[in-house]
XYZ file of C-alpha atoms in Angstrom:
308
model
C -39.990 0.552 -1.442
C -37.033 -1.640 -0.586
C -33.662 -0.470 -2.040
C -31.474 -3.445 -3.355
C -28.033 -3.294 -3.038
C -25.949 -4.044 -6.302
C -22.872 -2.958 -5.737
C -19.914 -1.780 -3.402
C -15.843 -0.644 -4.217
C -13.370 1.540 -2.685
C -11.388 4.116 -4.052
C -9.136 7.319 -2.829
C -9.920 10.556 -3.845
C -9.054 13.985 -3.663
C -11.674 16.933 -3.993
C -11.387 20.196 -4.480
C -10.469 20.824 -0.810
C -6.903 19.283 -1.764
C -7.543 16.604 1.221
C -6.911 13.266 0.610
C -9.837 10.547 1.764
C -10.719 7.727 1.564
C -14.282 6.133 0.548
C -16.349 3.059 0.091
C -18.888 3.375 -2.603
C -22.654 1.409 -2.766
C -24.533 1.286 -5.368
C -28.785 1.061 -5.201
C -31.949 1.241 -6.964
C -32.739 3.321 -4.325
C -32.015 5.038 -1.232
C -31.907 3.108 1.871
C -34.383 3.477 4.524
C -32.281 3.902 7.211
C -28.464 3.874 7.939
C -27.331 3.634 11.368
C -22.956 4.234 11.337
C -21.311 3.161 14.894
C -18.231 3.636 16.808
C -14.630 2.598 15.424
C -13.989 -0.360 18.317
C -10.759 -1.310 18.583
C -10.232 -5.352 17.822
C -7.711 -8.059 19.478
C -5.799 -7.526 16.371
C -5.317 -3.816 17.336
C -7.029 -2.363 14.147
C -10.380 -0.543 14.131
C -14.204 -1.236 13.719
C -17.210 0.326 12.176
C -20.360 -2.011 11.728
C -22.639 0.298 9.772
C -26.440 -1.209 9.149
C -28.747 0.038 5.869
C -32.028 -1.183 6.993
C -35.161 -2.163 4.087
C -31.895 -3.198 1.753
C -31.676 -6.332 0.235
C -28.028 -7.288 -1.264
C -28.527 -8.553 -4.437
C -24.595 -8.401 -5.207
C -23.103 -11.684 -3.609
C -22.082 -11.115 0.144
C -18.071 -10.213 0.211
C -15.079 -9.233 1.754
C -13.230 -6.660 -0.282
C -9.544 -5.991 0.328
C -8.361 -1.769 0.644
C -4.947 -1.778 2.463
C -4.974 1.879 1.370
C -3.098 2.671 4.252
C -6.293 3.796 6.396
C -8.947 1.393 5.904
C -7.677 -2.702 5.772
C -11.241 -3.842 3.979
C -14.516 -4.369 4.366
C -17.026 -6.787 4.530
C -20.786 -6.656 3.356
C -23.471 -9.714 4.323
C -27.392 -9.908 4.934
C -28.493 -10.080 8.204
C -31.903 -12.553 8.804
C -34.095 -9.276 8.643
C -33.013 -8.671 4.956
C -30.767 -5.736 5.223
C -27.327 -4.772 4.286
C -24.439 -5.025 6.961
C -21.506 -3.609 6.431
C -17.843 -4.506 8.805
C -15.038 -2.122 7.923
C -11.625 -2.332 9.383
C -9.632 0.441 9.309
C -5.836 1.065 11.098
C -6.887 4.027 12.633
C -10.276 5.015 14.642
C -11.635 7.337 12.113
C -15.467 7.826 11.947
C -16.985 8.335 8.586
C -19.570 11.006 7.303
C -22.325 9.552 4.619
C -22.824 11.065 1.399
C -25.613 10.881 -0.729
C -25.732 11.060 -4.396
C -29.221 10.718 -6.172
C -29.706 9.542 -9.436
C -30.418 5.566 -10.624
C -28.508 4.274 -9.312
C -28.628 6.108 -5.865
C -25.260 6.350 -4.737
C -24.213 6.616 -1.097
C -20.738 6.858 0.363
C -18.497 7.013 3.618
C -16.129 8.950 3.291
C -13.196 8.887 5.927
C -10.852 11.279 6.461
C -7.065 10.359 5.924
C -6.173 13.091 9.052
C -4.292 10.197 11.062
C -1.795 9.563 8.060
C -1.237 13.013 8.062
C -0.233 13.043 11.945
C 2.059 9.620 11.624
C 4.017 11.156 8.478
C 3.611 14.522 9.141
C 6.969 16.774 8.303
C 9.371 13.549 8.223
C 12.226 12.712 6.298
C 11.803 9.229 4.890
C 14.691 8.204 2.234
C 13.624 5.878 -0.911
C 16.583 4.846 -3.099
C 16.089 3.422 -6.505
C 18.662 1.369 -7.139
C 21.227 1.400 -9.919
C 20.150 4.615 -12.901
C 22.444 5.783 -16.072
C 25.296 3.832 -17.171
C 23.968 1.229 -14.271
C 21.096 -0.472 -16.138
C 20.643 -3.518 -13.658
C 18.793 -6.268 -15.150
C 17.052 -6.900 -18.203
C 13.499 -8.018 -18.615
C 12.289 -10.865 -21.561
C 11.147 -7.641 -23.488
C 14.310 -5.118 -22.509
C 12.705 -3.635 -19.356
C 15.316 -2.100 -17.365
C 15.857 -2.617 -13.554
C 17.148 1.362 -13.260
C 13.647 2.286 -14.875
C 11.745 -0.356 -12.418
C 12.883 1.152 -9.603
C 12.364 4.719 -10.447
C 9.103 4.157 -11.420
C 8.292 2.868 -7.920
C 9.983 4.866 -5.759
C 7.924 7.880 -7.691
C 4.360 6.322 -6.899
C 6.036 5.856 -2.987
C 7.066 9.285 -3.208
C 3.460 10.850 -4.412
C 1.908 8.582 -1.523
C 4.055 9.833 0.859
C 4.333 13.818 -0.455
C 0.295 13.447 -0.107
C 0.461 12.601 3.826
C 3.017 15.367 4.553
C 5.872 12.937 5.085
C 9.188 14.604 3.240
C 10.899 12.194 0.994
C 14.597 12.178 0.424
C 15.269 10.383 -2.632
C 18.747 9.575 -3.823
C 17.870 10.170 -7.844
C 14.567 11.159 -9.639
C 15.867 10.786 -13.055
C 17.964 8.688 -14.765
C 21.730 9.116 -13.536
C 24.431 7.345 -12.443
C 25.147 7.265 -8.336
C 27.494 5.344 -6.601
C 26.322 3.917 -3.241
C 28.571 6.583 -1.635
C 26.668 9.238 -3.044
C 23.112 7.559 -1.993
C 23.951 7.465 1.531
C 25.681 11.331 1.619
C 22.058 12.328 0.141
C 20.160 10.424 2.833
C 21.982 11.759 5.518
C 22.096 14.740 4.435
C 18.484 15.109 4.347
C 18.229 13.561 7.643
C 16.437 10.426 6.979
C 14.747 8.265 9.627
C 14.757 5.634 7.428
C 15.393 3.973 3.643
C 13.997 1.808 1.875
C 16.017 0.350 -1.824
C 13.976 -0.386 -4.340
C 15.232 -3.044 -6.593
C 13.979 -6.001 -8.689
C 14.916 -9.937 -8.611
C 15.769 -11.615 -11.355
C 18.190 -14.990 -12.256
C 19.120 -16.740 -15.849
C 16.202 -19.582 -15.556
C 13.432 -17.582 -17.304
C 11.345 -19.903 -14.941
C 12.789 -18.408 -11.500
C 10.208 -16.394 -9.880
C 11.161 -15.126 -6.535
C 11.024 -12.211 -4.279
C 13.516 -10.582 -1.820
C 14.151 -8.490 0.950
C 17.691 -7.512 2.689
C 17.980 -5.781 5.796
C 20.977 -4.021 7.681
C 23.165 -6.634 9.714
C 22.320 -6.636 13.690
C 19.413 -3.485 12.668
C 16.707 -4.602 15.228
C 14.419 -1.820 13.648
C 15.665 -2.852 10.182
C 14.245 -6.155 10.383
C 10.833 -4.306 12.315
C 10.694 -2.342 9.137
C 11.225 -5.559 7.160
C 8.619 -7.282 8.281
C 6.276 -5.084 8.276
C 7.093 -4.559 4.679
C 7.134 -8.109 3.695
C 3.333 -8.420 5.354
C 2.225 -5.706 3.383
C 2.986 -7.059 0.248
C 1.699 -10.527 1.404
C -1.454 -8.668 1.895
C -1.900 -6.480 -0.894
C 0.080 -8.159 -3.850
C -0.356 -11.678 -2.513
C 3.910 -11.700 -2.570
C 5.487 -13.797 -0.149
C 8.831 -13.179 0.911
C 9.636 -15.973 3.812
C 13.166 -15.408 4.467
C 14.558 -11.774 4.928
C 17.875 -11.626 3.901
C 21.159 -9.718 5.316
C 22.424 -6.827 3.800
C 26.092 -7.064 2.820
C 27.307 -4.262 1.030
C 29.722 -2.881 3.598
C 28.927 1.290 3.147
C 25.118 0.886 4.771
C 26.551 -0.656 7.668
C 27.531 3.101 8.718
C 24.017 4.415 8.060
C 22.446 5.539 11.456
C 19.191 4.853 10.322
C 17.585 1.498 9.683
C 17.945 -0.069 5.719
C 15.462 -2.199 3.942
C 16.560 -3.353 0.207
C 13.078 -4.914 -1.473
C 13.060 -6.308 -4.523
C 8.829 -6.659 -5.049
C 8.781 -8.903 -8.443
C 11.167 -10.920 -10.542
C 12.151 -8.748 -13.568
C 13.480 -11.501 -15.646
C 9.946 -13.735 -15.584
C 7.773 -12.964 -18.306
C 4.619 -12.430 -15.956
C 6.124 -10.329 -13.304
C 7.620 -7.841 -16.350
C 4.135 -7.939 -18.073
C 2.590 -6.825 -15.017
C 4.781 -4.055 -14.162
C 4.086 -2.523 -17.804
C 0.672 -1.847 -16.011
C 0.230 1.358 -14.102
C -2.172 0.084 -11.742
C 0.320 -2.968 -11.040
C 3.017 0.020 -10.098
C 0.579 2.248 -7.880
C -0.774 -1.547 -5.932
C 3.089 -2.359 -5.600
C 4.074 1.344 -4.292
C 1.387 1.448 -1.861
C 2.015 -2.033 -0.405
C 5.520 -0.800 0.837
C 4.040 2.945 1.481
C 1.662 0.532 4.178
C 4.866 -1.360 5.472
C 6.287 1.724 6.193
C 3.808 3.275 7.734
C 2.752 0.412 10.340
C 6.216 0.605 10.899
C 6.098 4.253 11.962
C 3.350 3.677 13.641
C 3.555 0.948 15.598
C 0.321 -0.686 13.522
C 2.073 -3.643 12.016
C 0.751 -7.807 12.538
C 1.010 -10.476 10.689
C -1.098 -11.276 7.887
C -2.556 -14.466 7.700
């Protein structure tokens, strides 16, 4: 009998190993005959491979590319090949081969499950410093409906520092509650927990309800803090669809002393109705967290290109 394919999605998981992975998720009326998984092959782009074919599998969902940027695997695609079974592309930033799971039942479930290993070795036992910017009697700016800037940024640099406590990276943040810290204060933390690098998190915002614009500041004459810009800017290009065009320079005086590179991001426009609605969404938060969690680690590991 030939299985038909309805449906595919990614997601991250954690069993009860405590191991992160990562897997992409078909749905079928049935198993597939036959599922042949190749080689990661490294690309002109200098990401990763895997063509994986179910043979007697007819896609009856419509034939798609489907964006991950978890940080391991970039996306996949899934078409019909003239022989009437399922292809499958995945790209991943690391050459990781997968291991199939099968879950019976209607509909027949089968999965690839990658192990997130290589993250592990990139972040592995470093210090990387997130800053929230402003906290207590700071409140930053205001939002249509009174959200706060201080509670913005805390919010995100929480979901980075989950992402990154879950690859074994060690993240120095300068507050994790709500509290007043000068910028002396954030940089005596940073160093003192030896960070390789920081990235601000604040928010944009301007008196025209109608502004909408993002930004991105890095340290003056930092050739590795405009690396770590860009690579941060693509990522949220590619996974939020945010375009920041023209990195800014840095000017508050104090980070100029920092002997590690500085990125300030400010990832949506507090003060415009949409961009505050959205951020009152968790999943909004976790997409925005991980597109900087990405930046950072291309930058780390050398992964980064431009997204088109």
């Amino acid at each position: 009998m030939t299985a038909q394919m309805l449906n595919a999605w990614p997601e991250v998981s954690m069993p009860s190993g405590g191991v992160t992975i990562s897997r992409i998720c078909f749905e079928s009326t049935s198993a597939p005959l036959e599922v042949s998984i190749g080689q990661p092959r490294l690309t002109m782009e200098g990401d990763y491979e895997i063509a994986i074919a179910m043979e007697n599998t007819n896609l009856i969902m419509a034939e798609d590319s489907i964006l991950v940027a978890d940080g391991l695997i970039r996306g996949f695609r899934v078409f019909s090949d003239r022989q009437g079974s399922t292809r499958v592309t995945i790209t991943l930033e690391h050459p990781v081969a997968p291991v199939k799971e099968e879950v019976p039942g209607a509909p027949y479930l089968t999965r690839f499950v990658f192990h997130r290993e290589p993250l592990r070795q990139v972040f592995k036992g470093r210090p990387i410093g997130i800053d929230p910017g402003h906290g207590g009697r700071d409140r930053g700016l205001r939002g249509p409906v009174n959200l706060l800037e201080k509670d913005v940024s805390l919010a995100i640099s929480r979901e980075i520092q989950s992402l990154l406590e879950n690859c074994g990276a060690v993240p120095v943040m300068t507050r994790t509650a709500d509290i007043t810290i000068g910028d002396w204060a954030r940089l005596g933390t940073l160093e003192a927990g030896a960070a390789e690098l920081c990235v601000q998190v604040h928010v944009s915002g301007d008196r025209d309800p109608n502004y909408q614009k993002y930004r991105l500041f890095t340290k003056k004459g930092c050739d590795k803090s405009a690396a770590l810009g860009m690579t941060i800017c693509e990522a949220l290009l590619e996974r939020m669809g945010t375009r920041i065009d023209n990195p800014e320079v840095l000017l508050d005086s104090q980070w100029d002393s920092a002997s590690f590179p500085v990125v300030r991001v400010e990832p949506l426009c507090l003060t415009h109705y949409v961009d505050e609605a959205n951020f009152r969404a968790p999943l909004f938060r976790k997409r925005t967290a991980q597109a900087i969690y990405n930046g950072i680690h291309r930058f780390i590991s050398g992964s980064g290109r431009p997204t088109p």
